[in-house]
Coordinates of C-alpha atoms in Angstrom, one line a residue:
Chain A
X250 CA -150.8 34.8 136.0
X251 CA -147.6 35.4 137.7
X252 CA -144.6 33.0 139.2
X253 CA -144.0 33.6 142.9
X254 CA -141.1 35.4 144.0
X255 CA -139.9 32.1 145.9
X256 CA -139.7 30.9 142.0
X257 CA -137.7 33.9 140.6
X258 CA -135.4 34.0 143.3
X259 CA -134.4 30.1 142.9
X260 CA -133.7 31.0 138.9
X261 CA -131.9 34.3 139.4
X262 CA -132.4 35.6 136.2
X263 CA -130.2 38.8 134.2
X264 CA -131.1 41.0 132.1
X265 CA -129.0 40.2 129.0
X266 CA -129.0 40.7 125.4
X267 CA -130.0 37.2 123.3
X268 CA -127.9 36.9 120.1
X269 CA -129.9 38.3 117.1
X270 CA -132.3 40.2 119.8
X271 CA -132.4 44.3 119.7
X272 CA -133.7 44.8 123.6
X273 CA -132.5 43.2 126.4
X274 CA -134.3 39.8 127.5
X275 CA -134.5 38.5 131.3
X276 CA -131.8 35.2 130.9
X277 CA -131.8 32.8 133.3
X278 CA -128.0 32.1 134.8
X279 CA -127.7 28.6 135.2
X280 CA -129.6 27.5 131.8
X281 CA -129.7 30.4 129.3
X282 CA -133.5 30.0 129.1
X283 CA -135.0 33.2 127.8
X284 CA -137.9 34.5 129.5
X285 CA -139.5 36.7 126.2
X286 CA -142.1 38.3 128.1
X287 CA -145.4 39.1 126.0
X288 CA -147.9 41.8 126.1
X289 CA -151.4 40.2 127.4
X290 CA -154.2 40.3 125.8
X291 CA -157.4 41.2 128.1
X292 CA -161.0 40.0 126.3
X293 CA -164.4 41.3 127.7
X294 CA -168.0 42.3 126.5
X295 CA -170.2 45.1 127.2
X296 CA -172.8 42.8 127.3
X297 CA -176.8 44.3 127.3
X298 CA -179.9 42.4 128.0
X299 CA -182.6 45.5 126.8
X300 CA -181.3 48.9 128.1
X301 CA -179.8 46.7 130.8
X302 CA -176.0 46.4 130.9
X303 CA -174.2 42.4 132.8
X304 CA -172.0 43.7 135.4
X305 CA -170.0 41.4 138.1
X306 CA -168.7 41.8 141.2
X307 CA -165.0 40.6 141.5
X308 CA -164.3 37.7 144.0
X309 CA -160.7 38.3 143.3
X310 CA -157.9 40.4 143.5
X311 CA -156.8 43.0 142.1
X312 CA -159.7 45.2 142.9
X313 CA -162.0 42.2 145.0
X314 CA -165.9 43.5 145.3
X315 CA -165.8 46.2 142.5
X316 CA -168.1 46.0 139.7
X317 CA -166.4 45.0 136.0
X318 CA -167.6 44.0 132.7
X319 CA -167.0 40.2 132.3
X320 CA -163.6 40.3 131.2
X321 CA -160.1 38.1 131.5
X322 CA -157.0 37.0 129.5
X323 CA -157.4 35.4 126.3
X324 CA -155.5 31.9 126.5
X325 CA -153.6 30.5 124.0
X326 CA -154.8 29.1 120.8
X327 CA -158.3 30.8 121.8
X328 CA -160.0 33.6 119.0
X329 CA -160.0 37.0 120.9
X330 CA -164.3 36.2 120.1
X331 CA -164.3 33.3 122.1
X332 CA -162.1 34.4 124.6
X333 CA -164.6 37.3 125.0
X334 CA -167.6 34.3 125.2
X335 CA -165.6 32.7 127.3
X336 CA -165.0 34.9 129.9
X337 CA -168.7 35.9 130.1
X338 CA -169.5 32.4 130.6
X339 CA -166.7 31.7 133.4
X340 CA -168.2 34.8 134.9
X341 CA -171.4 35.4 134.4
X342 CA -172.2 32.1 133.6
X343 CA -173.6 34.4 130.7
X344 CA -174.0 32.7 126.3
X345 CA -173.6 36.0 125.0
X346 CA -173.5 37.0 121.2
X347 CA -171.0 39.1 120.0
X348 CA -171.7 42.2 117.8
X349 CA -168.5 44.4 116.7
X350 CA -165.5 45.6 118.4
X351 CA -166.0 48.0 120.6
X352 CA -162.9 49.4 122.0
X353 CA -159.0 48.8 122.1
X354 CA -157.6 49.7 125.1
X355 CA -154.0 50.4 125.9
X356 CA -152.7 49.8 130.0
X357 CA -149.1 49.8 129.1
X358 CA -147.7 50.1 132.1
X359 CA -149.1 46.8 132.7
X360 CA -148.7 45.7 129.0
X361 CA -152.4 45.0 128.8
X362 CA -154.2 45.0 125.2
X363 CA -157.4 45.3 126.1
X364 CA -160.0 44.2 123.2
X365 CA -163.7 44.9 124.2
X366 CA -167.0 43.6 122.3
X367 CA -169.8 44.6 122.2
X368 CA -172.6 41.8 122.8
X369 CA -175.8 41.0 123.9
X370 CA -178.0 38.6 126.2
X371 CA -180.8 36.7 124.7
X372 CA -182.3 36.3 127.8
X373 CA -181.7 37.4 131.2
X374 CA -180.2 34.1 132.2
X375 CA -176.9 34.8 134.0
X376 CA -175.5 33.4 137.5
X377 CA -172.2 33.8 139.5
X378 CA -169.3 32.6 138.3
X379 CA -166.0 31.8 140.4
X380 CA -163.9 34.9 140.3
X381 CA -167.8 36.9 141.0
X382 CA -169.3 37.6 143.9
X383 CA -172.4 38.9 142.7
X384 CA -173.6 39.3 139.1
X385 CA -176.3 41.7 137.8
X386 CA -178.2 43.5 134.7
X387 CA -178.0 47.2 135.5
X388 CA -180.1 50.2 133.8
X389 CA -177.5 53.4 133.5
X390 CA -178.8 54.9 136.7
X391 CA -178.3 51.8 138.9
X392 CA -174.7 51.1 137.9
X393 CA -172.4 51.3 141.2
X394 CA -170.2 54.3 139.6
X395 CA -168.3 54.3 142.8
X396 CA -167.7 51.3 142.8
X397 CA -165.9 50.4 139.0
X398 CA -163.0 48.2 139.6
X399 CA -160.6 50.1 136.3
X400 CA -160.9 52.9 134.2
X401 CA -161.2 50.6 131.3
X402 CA -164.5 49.3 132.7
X403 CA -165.6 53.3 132.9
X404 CA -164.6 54.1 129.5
X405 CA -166.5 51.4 128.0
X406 CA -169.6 51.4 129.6
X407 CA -169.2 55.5 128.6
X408 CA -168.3 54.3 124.8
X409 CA -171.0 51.5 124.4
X410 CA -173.7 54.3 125.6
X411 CA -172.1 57.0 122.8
X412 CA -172.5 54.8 119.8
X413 CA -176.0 53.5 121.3
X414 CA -178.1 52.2 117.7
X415 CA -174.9 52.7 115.4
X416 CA -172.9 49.9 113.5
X417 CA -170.5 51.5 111.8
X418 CA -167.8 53.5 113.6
X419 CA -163.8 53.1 114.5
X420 CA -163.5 51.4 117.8
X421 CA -163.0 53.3 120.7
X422 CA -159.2 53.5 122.3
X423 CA -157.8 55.3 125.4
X424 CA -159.2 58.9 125.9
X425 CA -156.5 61.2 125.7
X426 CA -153.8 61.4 127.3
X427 CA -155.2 58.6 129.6
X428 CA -152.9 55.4 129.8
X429 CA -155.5 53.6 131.9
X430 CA -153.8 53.8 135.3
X431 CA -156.5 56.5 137.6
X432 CA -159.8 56.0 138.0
X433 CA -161.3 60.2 138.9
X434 CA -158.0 61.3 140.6
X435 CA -157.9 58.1 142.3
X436 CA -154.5 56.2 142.6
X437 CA -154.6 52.3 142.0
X438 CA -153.1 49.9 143.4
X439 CA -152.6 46.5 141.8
X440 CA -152.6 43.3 143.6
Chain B
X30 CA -139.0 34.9 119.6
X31 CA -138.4 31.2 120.7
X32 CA -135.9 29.1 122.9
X33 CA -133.8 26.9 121.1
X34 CA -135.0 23.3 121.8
X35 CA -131.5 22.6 123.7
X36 CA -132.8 25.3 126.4
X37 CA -136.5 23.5 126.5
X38 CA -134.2 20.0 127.1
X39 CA -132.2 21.2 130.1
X40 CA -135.5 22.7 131.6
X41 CA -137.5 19.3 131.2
X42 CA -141.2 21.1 132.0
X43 CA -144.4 18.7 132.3
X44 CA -147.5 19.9 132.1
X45 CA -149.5 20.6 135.2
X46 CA -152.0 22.2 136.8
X47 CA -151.0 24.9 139.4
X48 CA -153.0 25.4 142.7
X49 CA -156.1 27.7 141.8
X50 CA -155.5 27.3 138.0
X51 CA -158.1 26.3 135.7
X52 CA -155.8 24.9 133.0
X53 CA -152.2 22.9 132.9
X54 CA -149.2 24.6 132.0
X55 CA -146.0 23.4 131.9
X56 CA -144.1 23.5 134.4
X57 CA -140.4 22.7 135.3
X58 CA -140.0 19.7 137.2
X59 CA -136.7 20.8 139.2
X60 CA -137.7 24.2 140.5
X61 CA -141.3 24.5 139.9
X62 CA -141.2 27.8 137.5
X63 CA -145.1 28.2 135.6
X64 CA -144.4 29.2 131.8
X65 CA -147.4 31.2 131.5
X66 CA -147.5 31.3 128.0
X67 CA -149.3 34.5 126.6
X68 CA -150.9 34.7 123.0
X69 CA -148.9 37.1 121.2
X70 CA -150.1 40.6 119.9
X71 CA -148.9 41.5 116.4
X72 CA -148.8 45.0 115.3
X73 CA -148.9 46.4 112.2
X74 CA -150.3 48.8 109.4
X75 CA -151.8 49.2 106.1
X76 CA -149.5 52.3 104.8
X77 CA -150.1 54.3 101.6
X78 CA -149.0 56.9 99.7
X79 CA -151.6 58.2 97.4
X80 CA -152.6 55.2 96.1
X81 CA -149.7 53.3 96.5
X82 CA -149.0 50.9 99.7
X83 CA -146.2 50.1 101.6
X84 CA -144.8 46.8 101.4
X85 CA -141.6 44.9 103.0
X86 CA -139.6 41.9 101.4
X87 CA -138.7 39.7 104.5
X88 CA -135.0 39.0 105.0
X89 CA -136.1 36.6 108.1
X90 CA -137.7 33.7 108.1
X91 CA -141.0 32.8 108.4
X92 CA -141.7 33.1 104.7
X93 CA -138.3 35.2 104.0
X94 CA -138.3 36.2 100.3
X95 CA -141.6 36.7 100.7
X96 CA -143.5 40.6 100.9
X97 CA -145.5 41.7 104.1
X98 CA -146.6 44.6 105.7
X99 CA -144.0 46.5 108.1
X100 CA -145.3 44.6 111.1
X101 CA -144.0 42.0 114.2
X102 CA -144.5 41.9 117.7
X103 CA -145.6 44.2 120.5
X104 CA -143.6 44.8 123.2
X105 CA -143.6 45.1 126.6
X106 CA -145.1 48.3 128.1
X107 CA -145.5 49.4 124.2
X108 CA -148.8 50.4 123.3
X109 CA -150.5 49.3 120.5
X110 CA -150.1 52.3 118.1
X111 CA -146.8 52.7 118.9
X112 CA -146.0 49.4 118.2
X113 CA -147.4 49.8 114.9
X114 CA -145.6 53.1 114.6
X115 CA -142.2 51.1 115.7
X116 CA -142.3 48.6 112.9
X117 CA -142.7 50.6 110.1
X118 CA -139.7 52.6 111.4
X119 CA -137.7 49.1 111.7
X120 CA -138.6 47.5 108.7
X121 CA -139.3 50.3 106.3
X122 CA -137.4 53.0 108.2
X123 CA -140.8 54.7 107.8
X124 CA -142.9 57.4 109.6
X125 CA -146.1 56.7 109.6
X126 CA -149.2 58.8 110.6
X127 CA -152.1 55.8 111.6
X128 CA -155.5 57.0 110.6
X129 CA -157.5 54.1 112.7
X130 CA -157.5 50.5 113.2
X131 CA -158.3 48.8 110.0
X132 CA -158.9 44.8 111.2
X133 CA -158.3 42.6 114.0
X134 CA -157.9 39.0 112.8
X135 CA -156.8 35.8 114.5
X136 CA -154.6 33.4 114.1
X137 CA -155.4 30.7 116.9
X138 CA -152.8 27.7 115.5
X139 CA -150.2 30.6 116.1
X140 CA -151.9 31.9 119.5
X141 CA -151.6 35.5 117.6
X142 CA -153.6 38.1 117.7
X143 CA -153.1 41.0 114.6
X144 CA -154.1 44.6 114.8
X145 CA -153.5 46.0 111.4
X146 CA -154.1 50.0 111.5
X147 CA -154.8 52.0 108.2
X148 CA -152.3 55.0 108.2
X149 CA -150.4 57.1 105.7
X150 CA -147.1 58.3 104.4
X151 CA -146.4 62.1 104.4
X152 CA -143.4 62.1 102.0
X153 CA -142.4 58.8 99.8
X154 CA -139.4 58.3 102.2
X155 CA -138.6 54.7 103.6
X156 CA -135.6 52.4 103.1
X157 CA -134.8 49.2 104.0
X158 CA -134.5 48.2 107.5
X159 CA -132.2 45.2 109.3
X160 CA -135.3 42.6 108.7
X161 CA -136.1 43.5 105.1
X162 CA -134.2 42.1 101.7
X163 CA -136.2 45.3 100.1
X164 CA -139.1 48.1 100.7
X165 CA -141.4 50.0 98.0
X166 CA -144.5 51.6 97.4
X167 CA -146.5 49.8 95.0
X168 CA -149.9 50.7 93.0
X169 CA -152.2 48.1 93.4
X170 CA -151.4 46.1 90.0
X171 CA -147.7 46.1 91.0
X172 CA -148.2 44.1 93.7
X173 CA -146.9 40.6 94.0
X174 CA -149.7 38.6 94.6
X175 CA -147.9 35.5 94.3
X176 CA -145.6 36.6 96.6
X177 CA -147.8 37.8 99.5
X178 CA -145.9 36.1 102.7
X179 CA -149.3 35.7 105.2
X180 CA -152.9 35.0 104.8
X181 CA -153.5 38.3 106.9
X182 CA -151.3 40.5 104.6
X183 CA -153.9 39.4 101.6
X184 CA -156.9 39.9 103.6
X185 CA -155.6 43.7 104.6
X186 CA -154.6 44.9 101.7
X187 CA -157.8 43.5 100.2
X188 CA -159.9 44.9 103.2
X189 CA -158.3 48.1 103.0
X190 CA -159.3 48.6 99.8
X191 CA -162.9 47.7 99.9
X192 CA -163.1 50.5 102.6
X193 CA -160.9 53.6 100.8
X194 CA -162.5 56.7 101.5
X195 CA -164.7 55.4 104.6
X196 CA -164.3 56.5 108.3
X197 CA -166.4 54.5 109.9
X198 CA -166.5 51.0 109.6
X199 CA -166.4 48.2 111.9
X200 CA -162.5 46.6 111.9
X201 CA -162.7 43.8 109.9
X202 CA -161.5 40.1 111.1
X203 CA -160.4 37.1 109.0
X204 CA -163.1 35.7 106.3
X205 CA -165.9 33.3 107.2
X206 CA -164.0 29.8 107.7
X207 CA -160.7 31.1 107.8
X208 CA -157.6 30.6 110.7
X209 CA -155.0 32.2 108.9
X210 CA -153.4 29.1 108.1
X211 CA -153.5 28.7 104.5
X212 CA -153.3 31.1 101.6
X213 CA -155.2 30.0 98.0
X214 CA -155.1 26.0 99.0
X215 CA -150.6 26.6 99.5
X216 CA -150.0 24.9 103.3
X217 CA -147.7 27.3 105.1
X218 CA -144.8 26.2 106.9
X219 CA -143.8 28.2 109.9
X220 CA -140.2 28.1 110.5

C-alpha cells in the first residue's frame, strides 16, 4: 500500500498549506496535486469454528510467519462487513458469517482504524490463501502466543474470549493507555 | 477533501494494475506514482444535554443549509475518539465527554466509513464554529426533520434514542437495504 521512494523522490513533494485547508497537506511542486493522505481502515474477524478460533500464518511482510486473525484493508466502495468476509476469504479461503462488532482499535501512529468482527465458520472448511503460509483452527491452549504478529491480534482474541455467550455489550477499543505499538515489552518493527 | 479536476488533467493517471497488486489503480502515466485511494473514516457523535442534542447547520457544501451532527474526517495519526472529540470542538466549539460508540454505518458509493459515538455535554456551552451557519441544542420535537443533511444523521439520532438509558448494546449499522444514499425517496446530490 505504499509508492516507492524512487516515486516520491521523482515528485518532490512540500508540505504546504492548500487554500481553505486548516493543516498542512504534502503538495506536489511541479503540478499542485494534493496528496490528502487518509487514515486506513483495517477489517478482520475473530472467526470460531466450535471453541476453535481461524488463525493464519502471514506469508508477508510486516511481521512474515506470525500468527494473525484474517485481517486486511478495506478497499474502496467495499462495506467494512464485506471487507471483513473478504479478507477471511483471500486468507483463509474461509465464508464466514458475521455476528457483531467486536472491537475498534486505534494504531495511530500508523493511522490504522482497526474494525474487528466477530464471526463464525459453519464448517471447518478453510485453506491457505496467498498472503498465508499456513492456516489453522486453534483451541485457547494451542494458540502460538509467542508467536502473534500485533497487539491488535492479542487483544482480540483476549476480548472475543471475555464476552464468550454475550450479545450485547460496547465494542472493545485499545486497553489503556496502549496505542497498539508493543507487543509484552517487545519493540516492533514495521516493514 | 478533493483535487480540483484541472490537477487530475495535468496528471493524466490510467488505471492499472501494479506488480503484486490484486486490483488496478490509477496510475500516472509520466512518472508512474500509485493513488492508493483509501476509504475514508468519518468521525462523529451523538451529543446531548439532558435531553436535548447537539446539532450543527452546515455553512459548507455538501448539503450546506442543511443540520448535521458536529462530525467530518479523521485525520492522520488522529485516533478515532479524538477525532470525534476534534469535530465537536470545530464545528460546535464544544467539549464533549464520549460515553461509547453508538453505530458504525457505511456508506460504500462514498467509500466512507462513519463511527458515530454517543457522548454528552457538561455545561450548555457551544458556539458556532468556521464550518457552521448555526449550532443549538434541540429537544427532540424541535428538530428539523426536514432539514436533516445525511441519511446517517437520521438514522443516529433515531438510533440513539431507541437505546437512552442502555450500556450495552451492539453499535448499530445502517437499516436493512439501506447505502446511505437516499433520505425518504429525496436523491442526494454530493457536491
Amino acid at each position: 500500500m505504499t509508492n516507492s521512494s524512487d516515486d516520491v523522490t521523482r515528485h518532490a513533494f512540500s508540505k504546504r498549506l492548500p487554500d481553505g485547508d486548516s493543516r498542512e497537506r504534502m503538495v506536489c511542486d511541479s503540478c499542485g496535486w494534493i496528496d490528502y493522505v487518509n487514515p486506513k481502515v483495517v477489517v478482520g474477524a475473530v472467526c470460531t469454528f466450535g471453541a476453535k478460533i481461524l488463525l493464519c500464518r502471514r506469508a508477508i511482510n510486516p511481521r512474515k510467519g506470525f500468527w494473525t486473525l484474517p485481517a486486511g484493508y478495506l478497499e474502496e466502495h467495499e462495506t467494512t462487513e464485506d471487507g471483513a468476509r473478504r479478507e477471511a476469504r483471500e486468507e483463509a479461503l474461509a465464508e464466514i458469517t458475521l455476528d457483531r462488532l467486536l472491537a475498534v482499535y486505534n494504531v495511530p501512529r500508523l493511522s490504522q482504524v482497526q474494525l474487528i468482527y466477530r464471526a463464525t465458520l459453519a464448517e471447518p472448511v478453510f485453506g491457505v490463501g496467498e498472503e498465508s503460509l499456513e492456516v489453522g483452527l486453534f483451541d485457547w491452549d494451542e494458540i502460538p502466543w509467542d508467536e502473534i504478529a500485533f497487539p491488535t491480534v492479542l487483544w482480540a482474541l483476549q476480548n472475543h474470549r471475555s464476552v464468550m455467550g454475550q450479545t450485547d455489550f460496547a465494542p472493545f477499543t485499545n486497553p489503556a493507555g496502549e496505542v497498539g505499538d508493543m507487543l509484552r515489552g517487545m519493540a516492533f518493527k514495521e516493514d
